[in-house]
Short mmCIF file of C-alpha atoms in Angstrom, two decimals:
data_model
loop_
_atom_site.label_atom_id
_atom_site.label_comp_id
_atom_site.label_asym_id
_atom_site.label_seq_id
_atom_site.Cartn_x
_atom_site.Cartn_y
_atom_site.Cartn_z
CA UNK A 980 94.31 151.59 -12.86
CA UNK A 981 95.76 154.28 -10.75
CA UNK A 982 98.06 151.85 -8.35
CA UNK A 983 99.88 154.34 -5.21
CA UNK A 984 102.93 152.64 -3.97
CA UNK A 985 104.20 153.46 0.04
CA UNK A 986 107.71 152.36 0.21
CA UNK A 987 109.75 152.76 3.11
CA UNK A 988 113.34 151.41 3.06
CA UNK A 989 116.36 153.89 3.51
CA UNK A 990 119.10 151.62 2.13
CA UNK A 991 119.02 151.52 -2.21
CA UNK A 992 120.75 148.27 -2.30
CA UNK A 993 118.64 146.41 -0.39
CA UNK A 994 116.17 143.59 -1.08
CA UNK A 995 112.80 145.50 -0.78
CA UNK A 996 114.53 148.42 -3.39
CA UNK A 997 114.54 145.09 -5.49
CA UNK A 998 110.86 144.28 -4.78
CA UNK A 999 110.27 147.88 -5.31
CA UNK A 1000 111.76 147.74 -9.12
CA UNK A 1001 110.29 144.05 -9.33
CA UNK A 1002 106.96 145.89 -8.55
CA UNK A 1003 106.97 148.71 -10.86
CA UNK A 1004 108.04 146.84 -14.00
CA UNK A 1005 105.05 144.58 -13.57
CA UNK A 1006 102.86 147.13 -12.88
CA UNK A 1007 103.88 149.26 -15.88
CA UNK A 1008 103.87 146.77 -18.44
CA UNK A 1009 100.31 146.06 -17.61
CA UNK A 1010 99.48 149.76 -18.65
CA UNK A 1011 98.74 150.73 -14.49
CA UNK A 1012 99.92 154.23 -13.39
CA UNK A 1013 102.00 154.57 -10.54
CA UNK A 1014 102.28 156.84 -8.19
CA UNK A 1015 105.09 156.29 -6.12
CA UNK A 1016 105.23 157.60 -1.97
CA UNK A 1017 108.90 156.84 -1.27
CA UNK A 1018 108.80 157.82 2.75
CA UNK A 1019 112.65 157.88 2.93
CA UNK A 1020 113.02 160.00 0.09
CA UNK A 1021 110.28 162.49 1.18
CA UNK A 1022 111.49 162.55 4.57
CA UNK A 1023 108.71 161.77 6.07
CA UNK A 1024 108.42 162.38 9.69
CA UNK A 1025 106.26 159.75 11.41
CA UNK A 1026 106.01 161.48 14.96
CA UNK A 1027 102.85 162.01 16.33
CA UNK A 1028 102.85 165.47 17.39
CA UNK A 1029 100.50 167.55 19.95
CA UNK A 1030 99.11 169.14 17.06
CA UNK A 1031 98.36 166.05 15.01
CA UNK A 1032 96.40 164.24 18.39
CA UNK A 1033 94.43 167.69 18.40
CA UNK A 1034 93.58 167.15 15.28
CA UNK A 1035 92.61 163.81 15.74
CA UNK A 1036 90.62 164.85 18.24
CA UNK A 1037 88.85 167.57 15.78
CA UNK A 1038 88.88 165.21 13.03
CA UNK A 1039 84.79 163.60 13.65
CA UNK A 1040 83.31 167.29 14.32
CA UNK A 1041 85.61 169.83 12.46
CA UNK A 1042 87.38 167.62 9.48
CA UNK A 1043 88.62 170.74 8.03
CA UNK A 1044 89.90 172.60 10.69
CA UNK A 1045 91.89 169.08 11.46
CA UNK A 1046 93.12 168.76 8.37
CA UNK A 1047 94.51 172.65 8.80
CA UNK A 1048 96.69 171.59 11.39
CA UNK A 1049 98.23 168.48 9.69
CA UNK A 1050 102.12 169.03 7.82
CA UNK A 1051 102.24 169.81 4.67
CA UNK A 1052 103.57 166.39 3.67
CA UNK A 1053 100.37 164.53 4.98
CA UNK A 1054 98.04 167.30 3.76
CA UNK A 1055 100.35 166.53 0.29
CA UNK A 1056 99.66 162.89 0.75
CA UNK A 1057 95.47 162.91 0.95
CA UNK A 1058 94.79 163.89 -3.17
CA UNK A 1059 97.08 161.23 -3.73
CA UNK A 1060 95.51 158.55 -1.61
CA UNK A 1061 91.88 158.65 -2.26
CA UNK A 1062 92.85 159.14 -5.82
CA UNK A 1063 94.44 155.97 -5.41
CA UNK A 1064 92.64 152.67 -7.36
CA UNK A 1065 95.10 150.28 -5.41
CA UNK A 1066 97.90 150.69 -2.88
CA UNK A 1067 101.39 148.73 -2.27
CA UNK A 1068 103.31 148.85 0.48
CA UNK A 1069 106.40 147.56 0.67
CA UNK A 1070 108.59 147.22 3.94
CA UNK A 1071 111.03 145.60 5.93
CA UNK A 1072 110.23 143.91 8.89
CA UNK A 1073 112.24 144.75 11.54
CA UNK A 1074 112.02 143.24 15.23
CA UNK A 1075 108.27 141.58 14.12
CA UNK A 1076 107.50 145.42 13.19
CA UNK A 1077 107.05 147.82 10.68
CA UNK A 1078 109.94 150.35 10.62
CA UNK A 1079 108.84 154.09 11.65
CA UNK A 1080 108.24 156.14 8.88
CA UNK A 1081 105.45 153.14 7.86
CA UNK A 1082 103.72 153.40 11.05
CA UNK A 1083 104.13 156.73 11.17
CA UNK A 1084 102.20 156.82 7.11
CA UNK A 1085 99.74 154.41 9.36
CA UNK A 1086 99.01 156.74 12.46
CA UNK A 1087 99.05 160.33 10.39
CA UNK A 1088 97.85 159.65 6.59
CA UNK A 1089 95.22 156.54 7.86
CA UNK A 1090 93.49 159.21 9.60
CA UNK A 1091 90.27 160.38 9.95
CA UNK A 1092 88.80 162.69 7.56
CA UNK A 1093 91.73 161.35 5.27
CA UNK A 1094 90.88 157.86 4.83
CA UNK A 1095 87.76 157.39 6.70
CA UNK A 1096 85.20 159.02 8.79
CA UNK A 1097 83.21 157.60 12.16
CA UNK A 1098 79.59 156.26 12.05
CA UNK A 1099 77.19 157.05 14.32
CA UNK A 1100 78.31 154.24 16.36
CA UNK A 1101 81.15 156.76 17.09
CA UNK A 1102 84.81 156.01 17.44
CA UNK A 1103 84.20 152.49 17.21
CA UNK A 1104 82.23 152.62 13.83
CA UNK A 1105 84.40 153.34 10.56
CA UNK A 1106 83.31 154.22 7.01
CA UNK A 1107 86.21 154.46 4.19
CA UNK A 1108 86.63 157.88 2.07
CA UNK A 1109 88.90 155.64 -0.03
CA UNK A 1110 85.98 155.81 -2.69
CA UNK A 1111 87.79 154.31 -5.45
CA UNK A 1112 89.85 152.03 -3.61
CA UNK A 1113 89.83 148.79 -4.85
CA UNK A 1114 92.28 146.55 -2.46
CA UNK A 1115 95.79 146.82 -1.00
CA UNK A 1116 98.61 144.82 -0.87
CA UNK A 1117 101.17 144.27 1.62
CA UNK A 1118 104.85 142.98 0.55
CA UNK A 1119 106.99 142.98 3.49
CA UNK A 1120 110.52 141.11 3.70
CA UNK A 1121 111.81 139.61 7.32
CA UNK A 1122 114.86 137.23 8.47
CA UNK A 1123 112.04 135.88 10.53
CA UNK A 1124 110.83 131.83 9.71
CA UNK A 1125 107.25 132.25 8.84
CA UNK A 1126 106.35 129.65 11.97
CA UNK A 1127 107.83 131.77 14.47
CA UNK A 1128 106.49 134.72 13.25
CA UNK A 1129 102.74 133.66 13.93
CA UNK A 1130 103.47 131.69 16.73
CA UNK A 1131 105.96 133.20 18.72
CA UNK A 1132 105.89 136.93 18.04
CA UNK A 1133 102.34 136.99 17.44
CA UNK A 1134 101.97 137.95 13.44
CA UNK A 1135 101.49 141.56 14.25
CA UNK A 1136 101.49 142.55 11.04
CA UNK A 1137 98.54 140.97 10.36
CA UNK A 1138 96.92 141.65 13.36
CA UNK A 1139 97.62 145.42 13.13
CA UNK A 1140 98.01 146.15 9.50
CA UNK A 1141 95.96 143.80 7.32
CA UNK A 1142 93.18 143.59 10.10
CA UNK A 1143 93.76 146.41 12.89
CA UNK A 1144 93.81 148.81 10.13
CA UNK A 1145 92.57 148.09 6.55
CA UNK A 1146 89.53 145.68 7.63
CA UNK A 1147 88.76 148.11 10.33
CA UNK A 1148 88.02 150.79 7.92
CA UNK A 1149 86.46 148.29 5.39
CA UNK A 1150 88.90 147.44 2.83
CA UNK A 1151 87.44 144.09 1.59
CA UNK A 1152 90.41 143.05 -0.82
CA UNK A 1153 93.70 142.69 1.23
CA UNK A 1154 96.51 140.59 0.40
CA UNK A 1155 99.68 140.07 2.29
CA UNK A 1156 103.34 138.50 0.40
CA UNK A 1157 105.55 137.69 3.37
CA UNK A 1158 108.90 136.87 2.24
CA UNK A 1159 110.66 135.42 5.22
CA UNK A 1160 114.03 134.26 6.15
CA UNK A 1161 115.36 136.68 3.38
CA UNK A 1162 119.41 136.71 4.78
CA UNK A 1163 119.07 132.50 4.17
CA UNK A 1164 117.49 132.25 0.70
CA UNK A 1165 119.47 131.33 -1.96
CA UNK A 1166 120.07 134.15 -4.80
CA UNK A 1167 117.78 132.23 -7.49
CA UNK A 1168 115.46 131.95 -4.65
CA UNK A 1169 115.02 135.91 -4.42
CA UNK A 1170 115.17 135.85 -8.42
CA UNK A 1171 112.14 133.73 -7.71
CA UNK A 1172 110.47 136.07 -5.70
CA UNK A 1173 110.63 138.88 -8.12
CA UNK A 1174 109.65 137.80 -10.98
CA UNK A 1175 106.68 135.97 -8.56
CA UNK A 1176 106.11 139.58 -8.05
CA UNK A 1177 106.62 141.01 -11.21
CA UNK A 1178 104.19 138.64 -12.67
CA UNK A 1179 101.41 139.29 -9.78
CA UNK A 1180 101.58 143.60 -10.15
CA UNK A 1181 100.93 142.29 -13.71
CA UNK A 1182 98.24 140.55 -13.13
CA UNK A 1183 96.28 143.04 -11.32
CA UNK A 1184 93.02 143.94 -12.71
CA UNK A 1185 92.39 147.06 -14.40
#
């Protein structure tokens, strides 16, 4: 299975670079492909620019002429996600939100005539283009406790990611590992975690 990765973490020695290795060595040793979108590494910008919002605007009558407008690092970007079997993002958490480059992925590669189109509901009716899309999965690391996280600040990950975004556009198979208070686990505890991981990206079906 053709598996994309989106990883967004600027720091190499950091726990989600760990996840990141933990995820790839599963994946491999199942026989998967990878394709790996490391935002930090491309540079990604993730600011949403006059041109992309005209384009956005374009995007339900004139998809191509849209798409003309986009960067060259999003236009880049579209082959490689609706080629894409499975996608995993991993991310850091970072005041209850994603950090920019993965919202900006979010807001200018989830776009339409990229990864879906409108109904004829309109703006408030979404089809996927992800044809061969199969499911995502999120894997996102926070300092966070879990029970403050959905019910003080709201779970906005899941409300804007998992739901906002990949249900919207009818991605049936989501799954979300939250790995919280990171900073006060134990180092056998985060050994746990990977090879919890490891042992999931190798479980993925083909």
């Amino acid at each position: 299975m053709n598996v994309l990765i989106v990883y967004n973490h600027p720091y190499e020695g950091s726990f989600c670079a760990a996840i990141l290795a933990a995820v790839t060595k599963g994946l491999l040793s199942a026989g998967h492909e990878i394709d790996l979108m490391h935002l930090d590494a491309d540079d990604f910008d993730p600011v949403m620019r006059s041109k992309d919002l005209r384009a956005f605007a374009m995007a339900r009558n004139d998809p191509e002429a849209a798409f003309a407008l986009l960067d060259p690092r999003v236009q880049a970007y579209r082959d490689r996600l609706q080629a894409a079997e499975h996608i995993v993002f991993v991310f850091p958490i970072w005041w209850e939100l994603m950090p920019a480059r993965m919202k900006g992925f979010v807001d200018k590669v989830i776009f339409p005539g990229i990864a879906y189109d409108y109904t004829e509901k309109g703006s408030t009716g979404m089809v996927s283009l992800l044809k061969r899309l199969k499911g995502v999965t999120v894997i996102t690391t926070m300092n966070t406790p879990w029970c403050l996280y959905w019910l003080i600040f709201g779970n906005a990950i899941q409300r804007a990611l998992m739901r906002g975004t990949f249900w919207k556009i009818g991605v049936k198979n989501r799954t979300w590992i939250s790995l919280n208070n990171v900073k006060g686990q134990t180092q056998a505890k985060r050994q746990s975690w990977l090879t919890q991981i490891e042992g999931r990206m190798r479980g993925l079906p083909m």
